[in-house]
XYZ file of C-alpha atoms in Angstrom:
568
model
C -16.835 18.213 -2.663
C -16.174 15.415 -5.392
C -12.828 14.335 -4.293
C -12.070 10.880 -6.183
C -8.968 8.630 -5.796
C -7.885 5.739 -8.446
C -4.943 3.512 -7.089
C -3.633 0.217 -7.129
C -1.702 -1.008 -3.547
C -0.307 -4.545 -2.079
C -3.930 -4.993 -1.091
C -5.585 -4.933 -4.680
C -2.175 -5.965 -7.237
C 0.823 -8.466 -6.941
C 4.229 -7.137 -6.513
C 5.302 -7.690 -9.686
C 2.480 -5.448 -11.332
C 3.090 -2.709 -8.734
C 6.808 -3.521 -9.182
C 5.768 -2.607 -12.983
C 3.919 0.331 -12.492
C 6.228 2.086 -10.434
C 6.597 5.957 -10.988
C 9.584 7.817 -10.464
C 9.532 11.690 -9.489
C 9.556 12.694 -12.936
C 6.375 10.442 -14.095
C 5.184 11.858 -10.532
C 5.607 15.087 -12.162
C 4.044 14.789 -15.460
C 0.766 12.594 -14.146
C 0.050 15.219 -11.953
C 0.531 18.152 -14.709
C -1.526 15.931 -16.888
C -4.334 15.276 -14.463
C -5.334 19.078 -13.598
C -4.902 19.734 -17.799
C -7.901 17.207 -17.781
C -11.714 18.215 -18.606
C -12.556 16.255 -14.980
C -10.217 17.492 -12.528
C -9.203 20.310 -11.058
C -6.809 19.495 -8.187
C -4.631 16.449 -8.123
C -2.348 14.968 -5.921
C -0.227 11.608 -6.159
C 0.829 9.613 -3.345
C 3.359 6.965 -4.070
C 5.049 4.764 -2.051
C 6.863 1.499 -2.442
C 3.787 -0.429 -1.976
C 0.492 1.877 -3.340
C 0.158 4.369 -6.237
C -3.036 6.507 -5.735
C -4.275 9.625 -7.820
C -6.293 12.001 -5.691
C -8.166 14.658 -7.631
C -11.390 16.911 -7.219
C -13.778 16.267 -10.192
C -16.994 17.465 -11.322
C -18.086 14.177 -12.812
C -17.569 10.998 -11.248
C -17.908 8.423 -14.178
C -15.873 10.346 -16.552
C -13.175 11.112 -13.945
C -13.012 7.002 -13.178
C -12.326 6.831 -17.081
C -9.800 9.807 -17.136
C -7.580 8.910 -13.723
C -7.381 5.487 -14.869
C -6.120 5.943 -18.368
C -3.264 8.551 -16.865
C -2.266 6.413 -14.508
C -2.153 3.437 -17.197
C 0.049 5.617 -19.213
C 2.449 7.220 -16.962
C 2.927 3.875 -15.451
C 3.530 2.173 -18.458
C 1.388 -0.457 -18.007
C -1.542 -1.177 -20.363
C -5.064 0.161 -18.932
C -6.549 -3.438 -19.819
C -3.775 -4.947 -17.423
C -3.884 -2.821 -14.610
C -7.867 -2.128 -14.499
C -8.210 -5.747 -12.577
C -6.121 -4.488 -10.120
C -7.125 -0.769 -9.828
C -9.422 0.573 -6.713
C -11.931 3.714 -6.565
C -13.419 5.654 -3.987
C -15.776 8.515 -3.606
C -16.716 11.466 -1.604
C -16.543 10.169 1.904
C -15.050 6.919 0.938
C -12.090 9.174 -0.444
C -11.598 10.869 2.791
C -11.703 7.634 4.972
C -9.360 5.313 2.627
C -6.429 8.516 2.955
C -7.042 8.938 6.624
C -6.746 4.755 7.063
C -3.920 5.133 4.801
C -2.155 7.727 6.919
C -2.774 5.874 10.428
C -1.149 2.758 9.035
C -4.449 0.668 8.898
C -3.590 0.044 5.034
C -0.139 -0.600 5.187
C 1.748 -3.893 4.802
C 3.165 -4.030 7.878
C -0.034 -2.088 10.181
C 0.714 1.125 12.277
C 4.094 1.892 10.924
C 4.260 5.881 10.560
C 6.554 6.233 7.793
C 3.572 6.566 5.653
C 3.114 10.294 7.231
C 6.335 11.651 5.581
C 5.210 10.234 2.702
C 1.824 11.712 2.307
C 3.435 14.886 3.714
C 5.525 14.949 1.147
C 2.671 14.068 -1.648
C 1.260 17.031 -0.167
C 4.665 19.413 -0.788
C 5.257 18.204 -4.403
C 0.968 18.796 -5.204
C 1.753 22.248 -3.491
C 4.779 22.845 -5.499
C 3.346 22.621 -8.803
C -0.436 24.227 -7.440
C -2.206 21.332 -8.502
C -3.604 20.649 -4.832
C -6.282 23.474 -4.113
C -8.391 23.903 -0.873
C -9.739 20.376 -1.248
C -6.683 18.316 -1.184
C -4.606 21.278 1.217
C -7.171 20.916 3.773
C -7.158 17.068 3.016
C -4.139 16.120 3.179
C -3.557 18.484 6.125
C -5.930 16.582 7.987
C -4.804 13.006 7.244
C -1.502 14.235 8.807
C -3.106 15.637 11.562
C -5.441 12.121 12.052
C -2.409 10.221 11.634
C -0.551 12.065 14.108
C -3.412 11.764 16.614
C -3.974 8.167 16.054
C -0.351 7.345 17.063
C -0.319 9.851 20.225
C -3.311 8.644 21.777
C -3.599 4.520 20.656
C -1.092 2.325 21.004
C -1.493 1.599 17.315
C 2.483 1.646 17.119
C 2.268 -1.558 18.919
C 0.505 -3.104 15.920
C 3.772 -2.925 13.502
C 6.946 -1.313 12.736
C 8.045 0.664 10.173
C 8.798 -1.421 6.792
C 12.018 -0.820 7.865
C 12.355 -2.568 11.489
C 10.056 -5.163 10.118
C 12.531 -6.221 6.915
C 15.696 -6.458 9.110
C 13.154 -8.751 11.858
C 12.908 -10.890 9.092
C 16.501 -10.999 8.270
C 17.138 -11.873 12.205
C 14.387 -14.697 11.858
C 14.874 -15.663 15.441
C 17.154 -13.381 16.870
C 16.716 -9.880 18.062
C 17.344 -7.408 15.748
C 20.050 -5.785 18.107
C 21.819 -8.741 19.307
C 22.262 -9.971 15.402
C 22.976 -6.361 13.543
C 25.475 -5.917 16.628
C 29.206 -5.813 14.850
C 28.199 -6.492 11.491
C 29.463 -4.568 8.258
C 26.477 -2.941 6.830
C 26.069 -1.423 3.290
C 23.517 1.085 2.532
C 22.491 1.436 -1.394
C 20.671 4.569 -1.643
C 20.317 7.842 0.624
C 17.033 8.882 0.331
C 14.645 8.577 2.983
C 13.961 4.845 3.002
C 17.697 4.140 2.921
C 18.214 7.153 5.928
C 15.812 5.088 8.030
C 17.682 1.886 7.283
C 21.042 3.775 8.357
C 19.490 4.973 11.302
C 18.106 2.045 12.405
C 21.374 -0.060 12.138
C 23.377 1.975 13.401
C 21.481 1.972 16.769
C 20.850 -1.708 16.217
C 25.477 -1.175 16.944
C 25.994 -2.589 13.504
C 30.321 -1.947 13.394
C 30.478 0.144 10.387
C 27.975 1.417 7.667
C 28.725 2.371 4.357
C 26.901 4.408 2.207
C 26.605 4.827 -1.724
C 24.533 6.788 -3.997
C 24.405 7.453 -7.273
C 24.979 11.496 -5.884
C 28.175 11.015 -3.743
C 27.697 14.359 -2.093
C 24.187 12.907 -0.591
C 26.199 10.099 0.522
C 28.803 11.713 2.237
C 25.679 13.628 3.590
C 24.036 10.377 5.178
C 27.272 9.212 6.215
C 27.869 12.728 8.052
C 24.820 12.542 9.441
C 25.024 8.870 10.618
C 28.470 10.043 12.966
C 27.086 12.867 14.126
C 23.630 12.221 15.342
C 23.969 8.394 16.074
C 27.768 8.214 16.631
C 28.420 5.246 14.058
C 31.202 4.391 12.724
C 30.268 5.481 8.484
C 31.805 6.395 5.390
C 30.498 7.049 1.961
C 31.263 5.568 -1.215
C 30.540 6.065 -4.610
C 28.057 3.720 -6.700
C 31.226 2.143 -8.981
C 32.588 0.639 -5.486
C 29.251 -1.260 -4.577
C 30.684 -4.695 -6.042
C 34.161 -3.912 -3.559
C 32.005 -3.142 -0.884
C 29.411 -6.173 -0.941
C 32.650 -8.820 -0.619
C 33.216 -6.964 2.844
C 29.385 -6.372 4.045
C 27.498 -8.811 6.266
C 24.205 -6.873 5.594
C 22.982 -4.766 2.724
C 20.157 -2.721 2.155
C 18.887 -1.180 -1.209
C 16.045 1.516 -1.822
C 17.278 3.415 -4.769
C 14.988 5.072 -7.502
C 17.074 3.427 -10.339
C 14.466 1.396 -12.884
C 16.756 -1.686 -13.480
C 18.306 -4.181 -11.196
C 21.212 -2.667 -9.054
C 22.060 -6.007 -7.717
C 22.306 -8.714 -10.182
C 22.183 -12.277 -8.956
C 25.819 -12.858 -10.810
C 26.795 -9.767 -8.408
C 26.197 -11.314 -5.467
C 27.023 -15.190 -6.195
C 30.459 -13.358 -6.691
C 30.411 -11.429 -3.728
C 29.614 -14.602 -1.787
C 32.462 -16.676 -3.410
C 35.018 -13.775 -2.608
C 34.077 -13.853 1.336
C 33.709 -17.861 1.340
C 36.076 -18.965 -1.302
C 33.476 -21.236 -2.448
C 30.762 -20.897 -5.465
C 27.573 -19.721 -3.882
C 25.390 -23.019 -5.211
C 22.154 -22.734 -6.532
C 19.898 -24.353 -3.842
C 16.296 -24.410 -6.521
C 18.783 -27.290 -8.294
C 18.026 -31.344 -7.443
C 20.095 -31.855 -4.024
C 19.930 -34.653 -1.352
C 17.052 -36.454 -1.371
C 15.236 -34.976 -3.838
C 16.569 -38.047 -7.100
C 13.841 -39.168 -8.622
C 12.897 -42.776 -7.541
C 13.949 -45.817 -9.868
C 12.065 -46.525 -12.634
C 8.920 -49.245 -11.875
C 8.276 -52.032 -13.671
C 5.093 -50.719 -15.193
C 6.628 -48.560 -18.064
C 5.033 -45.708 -19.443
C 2.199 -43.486 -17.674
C -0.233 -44.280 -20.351
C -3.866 -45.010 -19.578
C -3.201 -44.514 -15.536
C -5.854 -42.981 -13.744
C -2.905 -41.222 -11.535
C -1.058 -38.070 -12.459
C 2.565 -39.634 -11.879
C 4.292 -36.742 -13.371
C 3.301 -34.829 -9.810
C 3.875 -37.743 -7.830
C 6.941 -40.060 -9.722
C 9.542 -37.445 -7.723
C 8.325 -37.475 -4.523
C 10.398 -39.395 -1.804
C 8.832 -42.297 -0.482
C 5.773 -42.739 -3.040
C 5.011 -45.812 -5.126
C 3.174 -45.884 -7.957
C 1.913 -49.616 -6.336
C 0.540 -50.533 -3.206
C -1.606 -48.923 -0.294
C -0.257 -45.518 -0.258
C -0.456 -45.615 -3.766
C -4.396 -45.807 -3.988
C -5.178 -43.697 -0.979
C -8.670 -41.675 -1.844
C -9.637 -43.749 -4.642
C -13.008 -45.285 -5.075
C -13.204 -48.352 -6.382
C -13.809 -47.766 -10.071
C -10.677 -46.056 -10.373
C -8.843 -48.764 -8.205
C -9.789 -51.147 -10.736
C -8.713 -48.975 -13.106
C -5.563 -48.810 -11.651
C -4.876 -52.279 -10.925
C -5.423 -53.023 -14.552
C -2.837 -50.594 -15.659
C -0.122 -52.066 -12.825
C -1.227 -55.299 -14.196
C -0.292 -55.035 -17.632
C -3.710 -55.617 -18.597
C -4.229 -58.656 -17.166
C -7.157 -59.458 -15.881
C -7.563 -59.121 -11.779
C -8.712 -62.875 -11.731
C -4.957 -63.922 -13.441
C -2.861 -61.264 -10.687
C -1.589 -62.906 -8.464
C 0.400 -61.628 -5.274
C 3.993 -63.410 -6.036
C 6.970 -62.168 -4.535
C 10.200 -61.895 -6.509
C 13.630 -63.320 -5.755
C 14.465 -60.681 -3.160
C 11.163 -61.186 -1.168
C 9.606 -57.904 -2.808
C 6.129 -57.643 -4.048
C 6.134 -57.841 -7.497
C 3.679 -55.838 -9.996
C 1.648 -58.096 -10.108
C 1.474 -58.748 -6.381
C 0.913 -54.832 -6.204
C -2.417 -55.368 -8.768
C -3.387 -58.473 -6.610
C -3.239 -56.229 -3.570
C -5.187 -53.351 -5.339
C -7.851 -55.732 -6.656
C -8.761 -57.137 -3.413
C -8.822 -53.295 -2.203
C -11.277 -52.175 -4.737
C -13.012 -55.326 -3.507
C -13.223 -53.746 0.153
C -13.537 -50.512 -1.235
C -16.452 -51.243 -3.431
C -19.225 -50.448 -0.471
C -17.188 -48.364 1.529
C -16.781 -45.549 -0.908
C -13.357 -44.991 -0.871
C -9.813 -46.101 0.838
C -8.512 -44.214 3.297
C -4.682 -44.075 3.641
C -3.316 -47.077 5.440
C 0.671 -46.124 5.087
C 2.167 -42.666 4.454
C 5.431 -41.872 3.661
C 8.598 -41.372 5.995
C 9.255 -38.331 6.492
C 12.642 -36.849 4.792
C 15.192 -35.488 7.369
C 15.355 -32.212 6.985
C 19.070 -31.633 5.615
C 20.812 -27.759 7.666
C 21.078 -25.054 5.397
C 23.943 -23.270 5.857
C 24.102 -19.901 7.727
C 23.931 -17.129 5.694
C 26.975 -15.046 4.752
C 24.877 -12.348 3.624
C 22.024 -10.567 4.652
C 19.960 -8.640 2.086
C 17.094 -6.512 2.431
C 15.311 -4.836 -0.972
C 12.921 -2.358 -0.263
C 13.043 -0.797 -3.476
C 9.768 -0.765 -5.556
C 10.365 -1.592 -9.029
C 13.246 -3.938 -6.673
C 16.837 -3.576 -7.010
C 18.056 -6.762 -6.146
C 17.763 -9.629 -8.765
C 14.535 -12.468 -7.135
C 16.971 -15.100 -8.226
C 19.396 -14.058 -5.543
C 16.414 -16.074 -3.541
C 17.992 -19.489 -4.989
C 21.346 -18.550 -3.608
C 23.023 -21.146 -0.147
C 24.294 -18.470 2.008
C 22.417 -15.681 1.189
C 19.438 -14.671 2.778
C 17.269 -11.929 0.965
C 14.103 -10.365 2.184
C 12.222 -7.963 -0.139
C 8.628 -6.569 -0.579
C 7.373 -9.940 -2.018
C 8.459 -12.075 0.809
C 7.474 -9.162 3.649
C 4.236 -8.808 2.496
C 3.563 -12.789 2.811
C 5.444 -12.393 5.808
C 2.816 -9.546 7.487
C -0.007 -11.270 6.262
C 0.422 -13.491 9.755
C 1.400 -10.416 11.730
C -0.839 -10.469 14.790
C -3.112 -6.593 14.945
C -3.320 -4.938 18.159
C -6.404 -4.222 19.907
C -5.527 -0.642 19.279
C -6.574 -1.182 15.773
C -10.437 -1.040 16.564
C -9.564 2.528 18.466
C -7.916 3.878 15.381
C -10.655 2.846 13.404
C -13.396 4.864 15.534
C -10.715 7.775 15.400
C -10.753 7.753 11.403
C -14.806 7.147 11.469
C -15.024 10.302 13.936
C -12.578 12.668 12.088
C -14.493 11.272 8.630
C -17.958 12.593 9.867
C -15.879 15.735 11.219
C -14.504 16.786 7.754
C -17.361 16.165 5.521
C -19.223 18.343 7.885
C -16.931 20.942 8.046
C -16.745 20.889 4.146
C -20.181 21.258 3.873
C -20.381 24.132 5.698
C -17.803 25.865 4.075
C -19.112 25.002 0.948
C -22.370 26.934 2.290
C -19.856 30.090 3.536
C -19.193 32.074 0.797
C -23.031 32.482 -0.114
C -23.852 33.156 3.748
C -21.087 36.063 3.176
C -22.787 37.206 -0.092
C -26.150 37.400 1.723
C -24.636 39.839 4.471
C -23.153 42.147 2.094
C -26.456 42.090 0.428
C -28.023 43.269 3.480
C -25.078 45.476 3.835
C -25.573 47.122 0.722
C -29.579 47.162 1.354
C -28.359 49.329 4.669
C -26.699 51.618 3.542
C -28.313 52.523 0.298
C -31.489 53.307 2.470
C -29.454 55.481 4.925
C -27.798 57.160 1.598
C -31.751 57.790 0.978
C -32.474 59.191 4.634
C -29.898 61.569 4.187
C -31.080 62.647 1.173
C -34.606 62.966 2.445
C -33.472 64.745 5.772
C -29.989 66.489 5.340
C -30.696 68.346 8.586
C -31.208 65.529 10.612
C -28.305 66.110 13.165
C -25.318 63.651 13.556
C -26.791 62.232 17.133
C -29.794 60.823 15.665
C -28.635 59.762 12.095
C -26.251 57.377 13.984
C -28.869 55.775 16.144
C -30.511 55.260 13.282
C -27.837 54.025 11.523
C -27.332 51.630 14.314
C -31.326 50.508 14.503
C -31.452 49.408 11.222
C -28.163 47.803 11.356
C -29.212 45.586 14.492
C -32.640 44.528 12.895
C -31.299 43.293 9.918
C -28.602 41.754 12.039
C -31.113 39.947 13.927
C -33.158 38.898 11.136
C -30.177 37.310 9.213
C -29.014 35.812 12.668
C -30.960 32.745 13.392
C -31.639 31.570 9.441
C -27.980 31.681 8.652
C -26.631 29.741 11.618
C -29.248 27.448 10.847
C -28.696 27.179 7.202
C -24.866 26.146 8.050
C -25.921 23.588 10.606
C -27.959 22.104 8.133
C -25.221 22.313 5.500
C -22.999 20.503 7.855
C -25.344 17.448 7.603
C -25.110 14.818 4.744
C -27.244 15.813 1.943
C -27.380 19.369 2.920
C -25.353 21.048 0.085
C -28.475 22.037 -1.121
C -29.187 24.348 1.370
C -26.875 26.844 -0.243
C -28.595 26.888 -3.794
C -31.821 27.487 -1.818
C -30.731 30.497 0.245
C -29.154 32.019 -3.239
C -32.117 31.326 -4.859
C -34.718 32.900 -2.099
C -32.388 35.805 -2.107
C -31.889 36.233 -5.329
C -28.267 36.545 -5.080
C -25.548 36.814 -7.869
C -23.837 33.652 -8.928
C -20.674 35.549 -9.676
C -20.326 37.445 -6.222
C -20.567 34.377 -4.534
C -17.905 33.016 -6.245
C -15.794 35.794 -5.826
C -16.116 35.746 -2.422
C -14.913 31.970 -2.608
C -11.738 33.142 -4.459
C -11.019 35.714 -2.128
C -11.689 33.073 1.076
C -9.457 30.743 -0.755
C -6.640 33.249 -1.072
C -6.929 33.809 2.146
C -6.597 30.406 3.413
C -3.680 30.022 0.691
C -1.751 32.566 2.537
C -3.017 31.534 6.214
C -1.812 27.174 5.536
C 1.324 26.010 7.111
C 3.754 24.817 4.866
């Protein structure tokens, strides 16, 4: 086994480069085409989600297959192989096998223990099996991370640990309130019907949401969803097509996007218009200066030049003076006198005196008096702590939002700058992954881990020995062959020998080379089984003298057989 997986994930790479390097079913298609036409691999499979792109393949040579994954995945991603190397991952062997069966228990998702990542890896699995690049490597792998994943959420309360991306997005969009209690009446529009955007439906329509409307780019798939949505979950849903989304988002409360499309489907102009048309006011731009946030009067002192402090970080912040106490917090005294020089004028600290002006205010040079005789009190004492800090600025209400959006599209569909939008609250794969960087993890987590460490150990064993099976079956037809060549001789030697007696013969020497081959080939796949013990199966063709080319023919025809034994 030299199973090898390249990938980038939230983990390793910002959103914005896995936003970037993004692959759509078609690139999906091609990388994996390209990767089994490669001198290094010969199975492939490509699991990508809306937060991880990984490459799994079986190679022959590790360092060259490093090289070759990584400059595929650079190129069918589009992004340059120097940019995305910082941010790329590797594992190996038994590494390999433990990241996918992490992956598929949830341990390595954004938001942990959500088991939406099993449909996804099955259907990695489907598309690899599709276009036969997976082989009996990644079949029996990827088999078995479904089956680990499975197990890890019957028997652990790993569920407990996180939702689905799903759930978690609209908890966000609640902030405070229960998910059903806020969806509950609400006008929801869902961009998208694939299986992202079914789970969305799903979800709010038992969350009660009023109505849900559905649009897709295919309006048959739509009406599908919608179908589907009154049917199963008895919600109140119609379908629309993609040229009535800008209608449709003056009427919906909620909206949630997880298309495939490579562009923005949501511009920021989109929604500030959408907003305007169910307020009747402009949607303002909340990054701009509002209350509170004007820049404080020019001082006295002028110009910034030659001060020791860095006033273009500090001029606009309420209740901070370039003079006084608060002013000089943390500064030792060298830079005090520094300081007091500049708010000075350059007068000396000797000629500063502390005058007030006409309206009983300190003046400048009251402020340099006041810093002198600081850097006097400082000079032993190291440095000045902070004798007076600023009020604090009421916080001014934001409005409620009038719309709720949730992005979980990866490259995103909704424009970031809707973020800067008053009334709109919008929650995408940026702000959930800083959002489930807090989320609590369940003691079921250390459970789940054991369970992956167990079926880890379990798999490499049991690829070992199969690794070790095909020449343990060449050795027995050997033997098999050896038999009955020498009974072939016997009844040459003694063609009156009656039928009785030839079988017991027959029989005898069948049951001593039985016996002899017994013990050493049980033992030989126990010892396979082990790590380090692939070995074993060179030896025994080697002591035996057995054909390189039947043993691999007896791996093709074990292979076909599994082929045509695997579940779909």
């Amino acid at each position: 086994m030299s199973l090898l997986v390249v990938g980038l994930s939230h983990r390793s790479a910002p959103v914005s480069v896995l936003e970037r390097a993004a692959l759509n079913a078609d690139a999906q298609v091609k990388l994996l085409q390209d990767t089994v036409a490669a001198d290094p691999a010969t199975e492939a499979a490509v699991l990508a989600t809306c937060n991880r792109i990984e490459l799994y393949a079986d190679v022959d040579k590790f360092h060259a297959g490093v090289a070759e994954l990584s400059t595929l995945l650079a190129q069918h991603s589009g992004v340059g192989l120097e940019e995305l190397t910082p941010f790329l991952y590797v594992h190996y062997e038994d590494r390999a096998v433990h990241h996918l069966f992490s992956v598929a228990c949830g341990l390595d998702s954004m938001v942990v223990g959500e088991g939406q990542i099993l449909g996804q890896i099955k259907d990695a699995l489907a598309r690899a099996q599709d276009l036969h690049t997976a082989g009996r490597l990644l079949n029996d792998l990827f088999q078995q991370a479904l089956r680990v994943g499975k197990r890890a959420h019957s028997e652990t309360g790993i569920d407990r640990a996180g939702q689905s991306l799903v759930t978690f997005g609209l908890e966000q969009l609640a902030a405070s309130t229960d998910v059903p209690g806020w969806a509950r009446g609400r006008t929801a529009l869902v961009i998208g019907a694939g299986s992202m955007s079914s789970l969305a439906a799903a979800t709010l329509a038992r969350a009660g949401v009023g109505e849900i409307v559905v649009a897709n780019r295919t309006f048959e798939r739509a009406e599908r969803l919608a179908q589907i949505l009154a049917d199963a979950e008895g919600a109140t849903a119609r379908a629309v097509r993609m040229d009535a989304v800008a209608a449709e988002l003056t009427r919906a409360d909620v909206v949630v996007s997880c298309t495939g499309a490579t562009g923005l489907v949501l511009t920021a102009d989109a929604v500030a218009e959408a907003v305007a048309g169910r307020t009747g006011e402009p949607a303002a731009d909340v990054s701009a200066e509002g209350p509170g946030t004007d820049a404080l009067p020019p001082t006295s002192v002028g110009t910034d030049e030659n001060c020791p402090l860095d006033l273009a970080s500090v001029q606009g912040t309420p209740g901070f003076s370039v003079h006084g106490e608060a002013a000089v917090a943390g500064m030792d005294a060298a830079t005090l006198e520094q300081h007091a020089a500049w708010v000075g004028e350059g007068t000396t600290l000797r000629e500063q005196g502390r005058e007030h002006d006409a309206g009983g205010r300190f003046t400048p040079e009251a402020d340099a008096g006041l810093i002198a005789a600081l850097a006097e009190a400082v000079a032993t004492a190291g440095r000045v702590p902070e004798y007076r800090r600023p009020e604090p600025v009421a916080e001014i209400p934001s409005p409620a939002p009038a719309v709720f959006l949730l992005d979980l599209a990866m490259p995103r569909d909704i424009d970031a700058a809707v973020h800067r939008l008053a009334g709109v609250r919008l929650v995408d794969i940026e702000s959930l992954a800083e959002a489930s960087a807090d989320a609590p993890m369940a003691s079921d987590v250390d459970q789940v881990r054991r369970i992956v460490s167990d079926e880890v150990a379990a798999f490499g064993a049991a690829q070992r020995a199969a690794h070790i099976t095909p020449t343990v079956v060449a050795l027995r037809t050997m033997a098999a062959d050896v038999v009955a060549a020498e009974i072939a001789r016997l009844d040459g030697r003694l063609p009156s020998l009656d039928d009785r007696l030839r079988g017991e013969i027959r029989q005898t020497v069948h049951r001593v080379v039985d016996k002899l081959l017994h013990a050493p080939t049980v033992r030989v796949k126990q010892l396979a089984a082990e790590p380090g013990g692939t070995g074993y199966a060179d030896a025994l063709r080697t002591l035996f003298d057995l054909d390189p080319e039947t043993v691999a023919a007896v791996s093709r025809a074990v292979d076909n057989t599994d082929e045509k034994d695997r579940p779909a």
